[in-house]
Structure formats: structure tokens, C-alpha cells
Tab-separated table of C-alpha atoms and ligand atoms in Angstrom:
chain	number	residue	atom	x	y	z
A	223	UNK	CA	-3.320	48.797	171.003
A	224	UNK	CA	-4.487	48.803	167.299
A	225	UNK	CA	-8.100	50.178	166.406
A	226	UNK	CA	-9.622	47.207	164.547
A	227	UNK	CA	-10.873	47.683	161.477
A	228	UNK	CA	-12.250	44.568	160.107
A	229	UNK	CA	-14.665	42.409	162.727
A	230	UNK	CA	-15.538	38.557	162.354
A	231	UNK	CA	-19.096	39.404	162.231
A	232	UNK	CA	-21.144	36.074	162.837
A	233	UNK	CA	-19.950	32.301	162.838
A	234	UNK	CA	-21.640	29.509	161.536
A	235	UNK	CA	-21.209	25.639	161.288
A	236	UNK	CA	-22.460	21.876	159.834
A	237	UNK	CA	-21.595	18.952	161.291
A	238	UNK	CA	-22.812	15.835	159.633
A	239	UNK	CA	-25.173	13.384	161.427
A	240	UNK	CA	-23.321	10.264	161.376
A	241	UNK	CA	-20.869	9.410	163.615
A	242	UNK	CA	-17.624	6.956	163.382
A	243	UNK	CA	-16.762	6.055	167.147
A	244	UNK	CA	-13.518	4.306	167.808
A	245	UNK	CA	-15.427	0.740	168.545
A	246	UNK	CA	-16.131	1.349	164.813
A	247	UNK	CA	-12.549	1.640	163.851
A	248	UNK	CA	-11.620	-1.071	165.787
A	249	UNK	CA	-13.540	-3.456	163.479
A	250	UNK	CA	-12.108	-1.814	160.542
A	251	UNK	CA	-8.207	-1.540	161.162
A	252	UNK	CA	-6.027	-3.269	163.925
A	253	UNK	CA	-6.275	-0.613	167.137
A	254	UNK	CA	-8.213	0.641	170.003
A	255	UNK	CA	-10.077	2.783	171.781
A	256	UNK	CA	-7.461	3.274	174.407
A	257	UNK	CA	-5.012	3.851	171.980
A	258	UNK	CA	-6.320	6.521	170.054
A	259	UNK	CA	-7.928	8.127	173.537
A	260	UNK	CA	-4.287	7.730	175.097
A	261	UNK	CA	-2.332	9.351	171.804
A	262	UNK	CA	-5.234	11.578	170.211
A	263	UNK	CA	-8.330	12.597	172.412
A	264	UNK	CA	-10.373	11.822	169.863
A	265	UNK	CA	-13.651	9.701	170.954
A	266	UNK	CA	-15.469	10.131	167.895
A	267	UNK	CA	-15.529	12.081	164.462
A	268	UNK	CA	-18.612	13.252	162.086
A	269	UNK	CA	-18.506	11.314	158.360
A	270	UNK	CA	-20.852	12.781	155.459
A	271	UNK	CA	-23.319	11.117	154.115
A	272	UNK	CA	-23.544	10.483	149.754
A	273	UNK	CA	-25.560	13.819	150.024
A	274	UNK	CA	-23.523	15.724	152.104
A	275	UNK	CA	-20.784	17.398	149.915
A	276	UNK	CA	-18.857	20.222	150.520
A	277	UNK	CA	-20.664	22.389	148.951
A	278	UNK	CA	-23.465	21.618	150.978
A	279	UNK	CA	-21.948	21.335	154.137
A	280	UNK	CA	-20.809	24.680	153.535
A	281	UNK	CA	-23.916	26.160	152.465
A	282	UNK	CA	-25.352	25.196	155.399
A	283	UNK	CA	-22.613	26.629	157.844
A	284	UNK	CA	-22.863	29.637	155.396
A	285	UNK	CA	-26.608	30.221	155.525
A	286	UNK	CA	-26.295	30.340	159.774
A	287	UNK	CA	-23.471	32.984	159.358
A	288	UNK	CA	-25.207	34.935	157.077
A	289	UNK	CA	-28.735	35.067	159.144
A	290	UNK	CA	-26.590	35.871	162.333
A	291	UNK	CA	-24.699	38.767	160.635
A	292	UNK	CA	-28.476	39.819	158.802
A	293	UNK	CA	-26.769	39.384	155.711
A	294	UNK	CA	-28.782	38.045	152.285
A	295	UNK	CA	-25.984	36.417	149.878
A	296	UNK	CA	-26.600	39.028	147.643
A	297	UNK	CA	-25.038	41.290	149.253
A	298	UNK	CA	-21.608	39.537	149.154
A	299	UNK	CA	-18.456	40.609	147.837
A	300	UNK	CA	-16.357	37.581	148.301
A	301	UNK	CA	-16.648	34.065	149.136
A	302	UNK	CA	-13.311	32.739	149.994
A	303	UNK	CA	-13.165	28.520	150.914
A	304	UNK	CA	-10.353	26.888	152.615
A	305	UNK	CA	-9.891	23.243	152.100
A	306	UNK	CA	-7.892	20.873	151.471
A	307	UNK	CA	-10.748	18.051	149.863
A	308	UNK	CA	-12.353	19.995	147.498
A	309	UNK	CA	-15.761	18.623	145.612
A	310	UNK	CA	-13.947	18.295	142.074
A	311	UNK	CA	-10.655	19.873	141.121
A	312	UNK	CA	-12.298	22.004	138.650
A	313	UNK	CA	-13.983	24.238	139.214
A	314	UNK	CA	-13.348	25.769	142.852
A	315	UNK	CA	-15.640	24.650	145.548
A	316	UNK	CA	-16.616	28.459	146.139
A	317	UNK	CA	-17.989	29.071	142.836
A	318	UNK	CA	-20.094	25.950	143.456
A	319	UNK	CA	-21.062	27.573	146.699
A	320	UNK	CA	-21.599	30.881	145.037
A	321	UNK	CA	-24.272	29.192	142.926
A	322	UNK	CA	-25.813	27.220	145.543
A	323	UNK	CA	-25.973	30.402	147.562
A	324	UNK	CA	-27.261	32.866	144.917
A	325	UNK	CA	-24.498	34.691	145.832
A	326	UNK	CA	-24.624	36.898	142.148
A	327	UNK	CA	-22.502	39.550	143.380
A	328	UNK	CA	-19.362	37.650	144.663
A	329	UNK	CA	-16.088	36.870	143.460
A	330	UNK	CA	-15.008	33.177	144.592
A	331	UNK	CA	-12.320	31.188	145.252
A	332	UNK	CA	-10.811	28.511	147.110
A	333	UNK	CA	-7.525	29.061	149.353
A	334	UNK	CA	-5.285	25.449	149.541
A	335	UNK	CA	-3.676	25.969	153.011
A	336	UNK	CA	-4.916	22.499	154.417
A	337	UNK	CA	-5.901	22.776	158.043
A	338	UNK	CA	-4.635	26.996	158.057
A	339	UNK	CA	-7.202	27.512	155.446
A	340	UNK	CA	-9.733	29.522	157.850
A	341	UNK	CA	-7.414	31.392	159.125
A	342	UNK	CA	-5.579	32.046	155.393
A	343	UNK	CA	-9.275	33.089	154.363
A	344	UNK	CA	-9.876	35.626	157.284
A	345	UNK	CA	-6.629	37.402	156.763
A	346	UNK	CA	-7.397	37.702	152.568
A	347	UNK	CA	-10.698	39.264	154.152
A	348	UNK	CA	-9.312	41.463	156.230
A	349	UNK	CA	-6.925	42.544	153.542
A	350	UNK	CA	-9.694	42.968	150.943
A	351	UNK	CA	-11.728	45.339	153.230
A	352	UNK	CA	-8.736	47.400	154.414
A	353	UNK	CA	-7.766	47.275	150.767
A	354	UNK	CA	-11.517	48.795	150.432
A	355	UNK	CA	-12.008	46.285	147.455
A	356	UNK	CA	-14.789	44.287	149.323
A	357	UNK	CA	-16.849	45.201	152.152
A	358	UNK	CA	-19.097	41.740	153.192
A	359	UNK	CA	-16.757	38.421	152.583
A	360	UNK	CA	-17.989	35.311	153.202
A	361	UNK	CA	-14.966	33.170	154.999
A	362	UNK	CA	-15.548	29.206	155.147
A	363	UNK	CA	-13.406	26.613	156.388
A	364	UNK	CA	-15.055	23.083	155.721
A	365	UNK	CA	-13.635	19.734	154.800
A	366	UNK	CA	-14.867	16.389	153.503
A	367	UNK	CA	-11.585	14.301	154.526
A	368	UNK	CA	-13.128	11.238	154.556
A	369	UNK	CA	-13.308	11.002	151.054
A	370	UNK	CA	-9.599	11.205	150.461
A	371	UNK	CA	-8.387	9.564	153.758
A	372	UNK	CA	-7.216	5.103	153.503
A	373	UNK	CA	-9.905	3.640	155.575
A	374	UNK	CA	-6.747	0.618	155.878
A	375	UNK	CA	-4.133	3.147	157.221
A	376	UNK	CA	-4.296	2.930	161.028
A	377	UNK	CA	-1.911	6.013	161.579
A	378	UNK	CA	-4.540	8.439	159.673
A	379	UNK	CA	-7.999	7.029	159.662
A	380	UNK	CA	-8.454	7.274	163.277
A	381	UNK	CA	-7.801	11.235	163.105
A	382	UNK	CA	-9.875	12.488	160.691
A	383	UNK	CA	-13.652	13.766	160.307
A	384	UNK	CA	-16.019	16.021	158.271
A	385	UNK	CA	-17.678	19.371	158.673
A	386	UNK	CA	-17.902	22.713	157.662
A	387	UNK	CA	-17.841	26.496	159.685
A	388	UNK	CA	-18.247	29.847	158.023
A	389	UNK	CA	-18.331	33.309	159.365
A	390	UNK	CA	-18.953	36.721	157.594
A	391	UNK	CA	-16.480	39.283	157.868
A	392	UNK	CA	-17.096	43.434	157.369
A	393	UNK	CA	-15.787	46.688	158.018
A	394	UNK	CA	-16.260	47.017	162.065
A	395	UNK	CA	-19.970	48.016	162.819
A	396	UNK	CA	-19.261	49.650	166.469
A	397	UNK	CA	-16.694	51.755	167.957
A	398	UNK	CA	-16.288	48.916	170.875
A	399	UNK	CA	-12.976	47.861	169.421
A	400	UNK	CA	-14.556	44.541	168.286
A	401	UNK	CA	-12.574	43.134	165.505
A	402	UNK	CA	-9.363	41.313	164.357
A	403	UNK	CA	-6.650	43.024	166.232
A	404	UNK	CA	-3.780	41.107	164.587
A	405	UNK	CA	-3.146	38.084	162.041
A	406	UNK	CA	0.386	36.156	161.000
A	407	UNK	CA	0.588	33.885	158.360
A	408	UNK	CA	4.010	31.527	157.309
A	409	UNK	CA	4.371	29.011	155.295
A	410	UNK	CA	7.432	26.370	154.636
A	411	UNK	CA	6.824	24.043	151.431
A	412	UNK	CA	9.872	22.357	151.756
A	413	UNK	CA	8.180	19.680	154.169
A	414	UNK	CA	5.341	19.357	151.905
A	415	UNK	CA	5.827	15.546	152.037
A	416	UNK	CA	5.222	15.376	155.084
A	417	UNK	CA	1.966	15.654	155.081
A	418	UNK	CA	0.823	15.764	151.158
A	419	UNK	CA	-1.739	13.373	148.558
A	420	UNK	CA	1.032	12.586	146.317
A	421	UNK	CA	-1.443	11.466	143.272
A	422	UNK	CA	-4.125	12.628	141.671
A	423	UNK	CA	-3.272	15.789	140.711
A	424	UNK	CA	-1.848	16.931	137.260
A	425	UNK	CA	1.711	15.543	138.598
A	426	UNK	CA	0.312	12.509	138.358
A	427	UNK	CA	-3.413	12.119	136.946
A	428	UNK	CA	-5.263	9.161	137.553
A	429	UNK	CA	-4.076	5.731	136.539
A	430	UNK	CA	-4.179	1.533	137.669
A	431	UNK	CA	-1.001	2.328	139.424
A	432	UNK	CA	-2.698	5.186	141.435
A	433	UNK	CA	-5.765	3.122	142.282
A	434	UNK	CA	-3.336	0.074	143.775
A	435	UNK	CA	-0.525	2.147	145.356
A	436	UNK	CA	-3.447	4.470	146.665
A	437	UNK	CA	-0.857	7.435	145.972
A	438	UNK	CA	-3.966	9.557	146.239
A	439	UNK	CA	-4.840	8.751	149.622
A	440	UNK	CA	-3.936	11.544	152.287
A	441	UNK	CA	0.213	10.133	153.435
A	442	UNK	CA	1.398	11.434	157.039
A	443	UNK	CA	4.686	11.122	158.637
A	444	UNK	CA	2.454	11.561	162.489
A	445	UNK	CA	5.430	12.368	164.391
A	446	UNK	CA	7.533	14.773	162.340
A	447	UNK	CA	3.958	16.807	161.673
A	448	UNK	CA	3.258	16.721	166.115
A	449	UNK	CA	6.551	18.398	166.647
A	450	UNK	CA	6.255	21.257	163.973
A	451	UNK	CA	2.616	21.874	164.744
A	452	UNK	CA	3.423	22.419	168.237
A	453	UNK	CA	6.903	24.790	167.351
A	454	UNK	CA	4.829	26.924	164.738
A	455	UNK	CA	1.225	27.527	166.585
A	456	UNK	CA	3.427	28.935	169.922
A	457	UNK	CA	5.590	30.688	167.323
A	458	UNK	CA	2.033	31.697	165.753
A	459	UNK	CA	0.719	32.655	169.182
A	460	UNK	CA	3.527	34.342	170.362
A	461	UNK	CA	3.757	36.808	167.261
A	462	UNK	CA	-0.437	37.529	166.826
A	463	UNK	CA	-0.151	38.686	171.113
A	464	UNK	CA	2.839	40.904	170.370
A	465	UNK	CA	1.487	42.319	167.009
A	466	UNK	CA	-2.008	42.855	168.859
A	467	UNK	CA	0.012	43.825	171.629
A	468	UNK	CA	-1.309	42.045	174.084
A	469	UNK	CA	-0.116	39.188	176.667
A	470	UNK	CA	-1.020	35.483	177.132
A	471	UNK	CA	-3.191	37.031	180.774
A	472	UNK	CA	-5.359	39.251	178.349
A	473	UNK	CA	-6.554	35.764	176.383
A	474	UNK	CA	-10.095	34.776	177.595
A	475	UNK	CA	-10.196	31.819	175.294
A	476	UNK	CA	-7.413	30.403	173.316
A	477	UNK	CA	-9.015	28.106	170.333
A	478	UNK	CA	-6.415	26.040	168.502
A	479	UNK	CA	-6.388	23.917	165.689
A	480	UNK	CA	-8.205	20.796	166.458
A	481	UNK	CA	-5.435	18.400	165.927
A	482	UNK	CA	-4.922	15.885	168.473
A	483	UNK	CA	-5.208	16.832	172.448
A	484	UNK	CA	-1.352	16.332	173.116
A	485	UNK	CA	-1.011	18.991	170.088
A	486	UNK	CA	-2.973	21.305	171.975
A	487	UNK	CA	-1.545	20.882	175.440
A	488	UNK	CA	1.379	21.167	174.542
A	489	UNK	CA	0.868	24.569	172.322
A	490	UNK	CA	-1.076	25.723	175.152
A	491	UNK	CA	1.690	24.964	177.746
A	492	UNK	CA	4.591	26.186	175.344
A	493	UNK	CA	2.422	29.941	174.826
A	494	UNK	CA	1.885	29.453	178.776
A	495	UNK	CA	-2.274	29.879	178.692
A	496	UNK	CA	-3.823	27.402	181.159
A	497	UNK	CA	-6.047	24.715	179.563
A	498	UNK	CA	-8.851	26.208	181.526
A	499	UNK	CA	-8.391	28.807	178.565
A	500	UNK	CA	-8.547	26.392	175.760
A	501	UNK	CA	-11.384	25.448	173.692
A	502	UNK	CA	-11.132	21.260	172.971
A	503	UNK	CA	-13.661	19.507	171.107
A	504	UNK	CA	-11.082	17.318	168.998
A	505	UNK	CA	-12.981	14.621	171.020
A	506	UNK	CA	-16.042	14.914	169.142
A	507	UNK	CA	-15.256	15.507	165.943
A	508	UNK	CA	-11.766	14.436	165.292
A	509	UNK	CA	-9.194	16.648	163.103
A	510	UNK	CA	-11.677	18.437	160.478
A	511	UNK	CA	-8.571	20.637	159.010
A	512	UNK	CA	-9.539	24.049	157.565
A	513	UNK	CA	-13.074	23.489	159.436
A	514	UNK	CA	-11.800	23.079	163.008
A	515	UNK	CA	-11.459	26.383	164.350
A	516	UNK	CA	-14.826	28.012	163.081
A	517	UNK	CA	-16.250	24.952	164.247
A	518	UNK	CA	-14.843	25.577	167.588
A	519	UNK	CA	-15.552	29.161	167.748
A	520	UNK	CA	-19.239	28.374	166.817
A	521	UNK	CA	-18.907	26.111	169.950
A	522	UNK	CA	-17.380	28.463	172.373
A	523	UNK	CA	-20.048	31.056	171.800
A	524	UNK	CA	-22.987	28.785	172.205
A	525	UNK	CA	-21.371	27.457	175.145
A	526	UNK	CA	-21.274	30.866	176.787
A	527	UNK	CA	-17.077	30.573	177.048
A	528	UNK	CA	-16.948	33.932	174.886
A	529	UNK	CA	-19.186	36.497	174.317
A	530	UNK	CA	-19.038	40.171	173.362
A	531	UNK	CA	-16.068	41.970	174.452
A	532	UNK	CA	-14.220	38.101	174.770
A	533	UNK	CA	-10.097	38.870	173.543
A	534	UNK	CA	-9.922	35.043	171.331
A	535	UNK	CA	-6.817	33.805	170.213
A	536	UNK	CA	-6.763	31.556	167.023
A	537	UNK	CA	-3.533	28.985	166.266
A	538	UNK	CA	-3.482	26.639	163.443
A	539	UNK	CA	-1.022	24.516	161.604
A	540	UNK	CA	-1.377	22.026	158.245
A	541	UNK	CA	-0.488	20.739	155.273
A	542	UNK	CA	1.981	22.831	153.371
A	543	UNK	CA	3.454	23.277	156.179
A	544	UNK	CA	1.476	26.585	156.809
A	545	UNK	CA	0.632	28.046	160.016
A	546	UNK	CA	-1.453	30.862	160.920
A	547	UNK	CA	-2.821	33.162	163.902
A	548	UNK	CA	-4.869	35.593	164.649
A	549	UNK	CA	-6.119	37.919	167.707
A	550	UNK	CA	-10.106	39.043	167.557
A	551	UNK	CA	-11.902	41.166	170.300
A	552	UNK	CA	-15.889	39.368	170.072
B	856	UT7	O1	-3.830	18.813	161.290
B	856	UT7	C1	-2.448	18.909	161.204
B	856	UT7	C2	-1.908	17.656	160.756
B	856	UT7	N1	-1.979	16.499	161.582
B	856	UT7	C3	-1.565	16.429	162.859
B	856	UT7	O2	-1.324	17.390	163.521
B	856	UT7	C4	-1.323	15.069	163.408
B	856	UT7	C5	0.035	14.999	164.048
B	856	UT7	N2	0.413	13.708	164.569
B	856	UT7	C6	-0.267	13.032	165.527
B	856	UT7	O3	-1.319	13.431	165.967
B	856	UT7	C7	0.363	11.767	166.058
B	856	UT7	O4	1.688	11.683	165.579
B	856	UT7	C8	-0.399	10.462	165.696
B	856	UT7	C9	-1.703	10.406	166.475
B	856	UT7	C10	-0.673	10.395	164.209
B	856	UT7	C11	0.416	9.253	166.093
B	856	UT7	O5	0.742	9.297	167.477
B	856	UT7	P1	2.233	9.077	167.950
B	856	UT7	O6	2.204	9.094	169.415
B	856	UT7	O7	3.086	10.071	167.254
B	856	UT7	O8	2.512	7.612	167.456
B	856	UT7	P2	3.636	7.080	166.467
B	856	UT7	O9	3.338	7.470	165.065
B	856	UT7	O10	4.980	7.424	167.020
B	856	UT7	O11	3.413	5.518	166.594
B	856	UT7	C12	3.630	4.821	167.837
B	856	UT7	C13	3.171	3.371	167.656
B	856	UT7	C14	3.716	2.728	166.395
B	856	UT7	O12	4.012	1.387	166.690
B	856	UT7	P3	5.533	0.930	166.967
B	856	UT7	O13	6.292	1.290	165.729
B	856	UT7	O14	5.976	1.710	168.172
B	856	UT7	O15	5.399	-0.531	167.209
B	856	UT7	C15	2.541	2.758	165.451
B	856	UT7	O16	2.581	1.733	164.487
B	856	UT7	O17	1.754	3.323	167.555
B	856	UT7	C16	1.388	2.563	166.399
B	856	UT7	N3	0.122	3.072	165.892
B	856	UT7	C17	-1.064	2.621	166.328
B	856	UT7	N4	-1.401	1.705	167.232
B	856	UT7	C18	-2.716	1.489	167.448
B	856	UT7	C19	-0.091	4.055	164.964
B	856	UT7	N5	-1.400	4.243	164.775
B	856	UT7	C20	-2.035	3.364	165.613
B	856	UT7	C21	-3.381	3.107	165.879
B	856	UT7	N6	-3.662	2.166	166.813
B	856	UT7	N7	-4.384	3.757	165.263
């Protein structure tokens, strides 16, 4: 087995206050709570507030990182944000996050891999520090998809919430072999419609005919996404064990992309780890894209489910379509 070299230091998250239960969809678009416990898991999902943007949500998440790593924001390198609903389009989310931090030393920039974007932003860490151009890098997944998802589409509302996780990443601290012990990233862009916000952007800038055909509303083809998400995280899986080489029995906790619970069984069933292995909290907070896994790591660790020495195996899939894995020793 590799020696690691980089370790995911400390993990932080934000989850805003307010909650959207399914008896609150069903007043707002024509379904039900069975329905969307029957095809999604999902119970509930966290919705920001006016005040709660992404920057902040990610400040926050960033702030508990950096106290649990003892790390001031001066002394970062790098802040790199995954999302897929930034605060503006100009600039990057990170630099706002970089000011709101203090961060005065860091470079920063946002990654757009959708709901991959944590795991995109570890493995640019990892590469940084190996690359010795950085040494503390700030990594944040967080998401505020309920600005940019149609509160009248049925077949998307239901899924989505908000939230933010962040963790700081270094130069392993210990000769335990704590650290990332392998990471696989792919990408295919030729099914970018099915998942995509085709307006908006400088393709097609705001305009009356935007605003009515809601073009810039988050579009989803549901069941073409389910089957690739499943294919590529156990393709994902399968590659990050053999790279780290490793097997599915030396996985303590699995911790995939908070999708949808069918999503996860299945990837969990395909890369043969028991669910008894598999972190779930989809049912809280819904599908929060680039935030779901730090969110869930954060989870785990206060649950007691991992803890030093823990092997964790990471699996997402999004938007793009871009996929991503990765194999850490806690
Ligand atoms: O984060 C990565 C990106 N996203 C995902 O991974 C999400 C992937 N996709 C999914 O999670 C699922 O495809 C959905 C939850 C979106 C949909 O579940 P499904 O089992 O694939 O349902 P479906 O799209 O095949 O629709 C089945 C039926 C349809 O009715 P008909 O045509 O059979 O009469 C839909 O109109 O369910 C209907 N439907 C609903 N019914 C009640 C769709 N949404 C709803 C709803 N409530 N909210």
C-alpha cells in the first residue's frame, strides 16, 4: 500500500435552520410524502434563509474546519469551492470567502463539477501539496440549490436542499499512514443536458423569454441521471480500492454522494459493501450536491461511525457528468 502524503485534516459543516418537510411540498406541487419516501428517502431538506448565502454558509463550515485543524485563515494557501449555485457569476464564490475569512494569503477559486465538486477540490489539494506549491488548502463543498431549483417542477423540487461542509487539507502530520490513499476523477460532457441550467449564462444572458420559459431553472432527465450515477460511483469505487489497493472488506465506512437512497443501495450493492457500511443522511437533508459528502463525513465522525485509523471510501456523481472517488485512512 501507498504511504499517504496529503491527510484530510479536519471537517467542518452548516446546515441552515429551516426545514422544508414533504407535507410542505405537498401543498406546493401535486405529490406525496409516500412518494418521494418510496422513490427518494428523502424526509426533509435544509433551505437558507435571505441571510444565509453561500458565502456564509461556507464561512461557517470553514471556520469549524479551521479551529479543528488549529488553523487561523491566515495561514492558508488555497481556498478551493465546489458548487454548482454560486453567489454571483462574477466574481468566484471563494474570493468572496477569502474576504469574509481574512484569508490574505490564499489563492481562490471555484471548481464547477456540480455534485463531484468536493471531491474535484480534494484531489486539486492533494495535487497542489504533492506539487509542493501549497501546504494548508482550504477544500469546501457547499450549495445554495434552492435558489436555482422550479419550486413548480415536481421531478426536482422534492430532491434538493442547502448547506455547506469544508475540511482543511495538509502535508500528513503523523507517520500513522493517515491520509488520502487514492483519488479518480472522470468526466463525460457529452450528457451535459442531462442534467444542466440551460439559461443564464453568457450562452444565453438574461431575457423575458428566460424569465417565462424558466430556462434558468436547474432541468433533469431523473431516470437517465439514476442509471449513470449508479454505473460511474461502482466504477469510481472499484478503481479508488484498487489504486489504494485495498478491497471492499478493508472499508469501515463507505460515504456516497447523497443522491437519493435507491442511488446509494444500489452503488453500495453493485461495489458489494453492506449498507451496514454506508453513511445515509439523504433523509435529512435531501441532495445538497458538492456539499453532501463533507456533510456526511462531518456526520459520521460525530456519530462515532469513524474515527482515527477508520479506512473511508468517498463516491460521487453530478452534473457534467463527472464522477469522482477517493480512499482516506482518518
Ligand atoms: O446528484 C446527482 C444528480 N441527481 C440524481 O442523482 C437524481 C437521479 N434521479 C432520481 O433520483 C430519480 O430518477 C427521481 C427521484 C428524480 C425520480 O424517480 P423515478 O423513480 O426515476 O421516477 P420517474 O422519473 O421514472 O417518474 C415515475 C413517475 C412519473 O409518472 P408517470 O409518467 O409514470 O405517470 C412521474 O411523473 O412518477 C412521477 N413523479 C412524481 N410523482 C409524485 C415524478 N416526480 C413526482 C413527485 N411526486 N414528486
Amino acid at each position: 500500500m501507498k504511504r499517504p502524503i496529503v491527510e484530510v485534516a479536519s471537517i467542518g459543516k452548516y446546515t441552515p435552520a429551516k426545514v422544508l418537510s414533504n407535507a410542505d411540498l405537498e401543498k406546493m406541487v401535486d405529490t406525496t410524502d409516500a412518494w418521494i419516501r418510496e422513490r427518494t428517502g428523502i424526509a426533509e431538506r435544509r433551505i437558507a434563509d435571505d441571510s444565509e448565502t453561500l458565502a456564509f454558509m461556507s464561512k461557517q463550515a470553514s471556520l469549524d474546519a479551521l479551529s479543528r485543524a488549529g488553523v487561523s485563515p491566515e495561514e492558508l494557501d488555497v481556498i478551493v469551492l465546489g458548487t454548482a449555485s454560486p453567489d454571483r457569476l462574477l466574481p468566484s464564490t471563494a474570493c468572496e470567502l477569502q474576504a469574509e475569512l481574512g484569508a490574505t494569503n490564499a489563492a481562490a477559486f471555484d471548481i464547477g463539477a456540480a455534485c463531484s465538486g468536493f471531491l474535484y477540490g480534494l484531489t486539486v489539494a492533494e495535487g497542489m501539496i504533492y506539487a509542493g506549491q501549497a501546504k494548508n488548502v482550504l477544500v469546501v463543498g457547499g450549495e445554495r440549490l434552492s435558489r436555482i431549483v422550479n419550486y413548480e417542477d415536481r421531478a426536482t423540487c422534492i430532491l434538493f436542499g442547502d448547506g455547506a461542509g469544508a475540511s482543511l487539507v495538509r502535508p500528513v502530520t503523523d507517520s500513522s499512514n493517515r491520509g488520502v490513499l487514492s483519488s479518480y476523477l472522470k468526466s463525460d460532457g457529452r450528457l451535459a443536458e442531462l442534467l444542466y441550467r440551460p439559461g443564464g449564462g453568457a450562452n444565453e444572458p438574461p431575457s423575458e423569454k428566460m424569465l417565462q420559459n424558466g430556462s434558468y431553472f436547474l432541468h433533469m432527465a431523473g431516470r437517465e441521471v439514476f442509471k449513470h450515477a449508479v454505473k460511474c460511483m461502482a466504477d469510481a469505487c472499484a478503481q479508488a480500492l484498487d489504486s489504494a489497493g485495498l478491497s471492499r472488506d478493508d472499508v469501515d465506512l463507505m460515504i456516497p454522494h447523497q443522491a437519493n437512497i435507491r442511488i446509494i443501495e444500489s452503488t453500495a450493492k453493485h461495489s458489494g459493501i453492506p449498507m451496514e457500511r454506508v453513511m445515509v443522511n439523504v433523509d435529512r437533508y435531501g441532495n445538497t450536491s458538492a456539499a453532501s459528502i463533507p456533510i456526511a463525513l462531518e456526520e459520521a465522525l460525530a456519530e462515532g461511525r469513524v474515527g482515527k485509523g477508520s479506512v473511508i471510501l468517498l463516491a460521487a456523481f453530478g452534473g457534467g457528468f463527472t464522477w469522482a472517488s477517493m480512499v482516506l485512512r482518518w
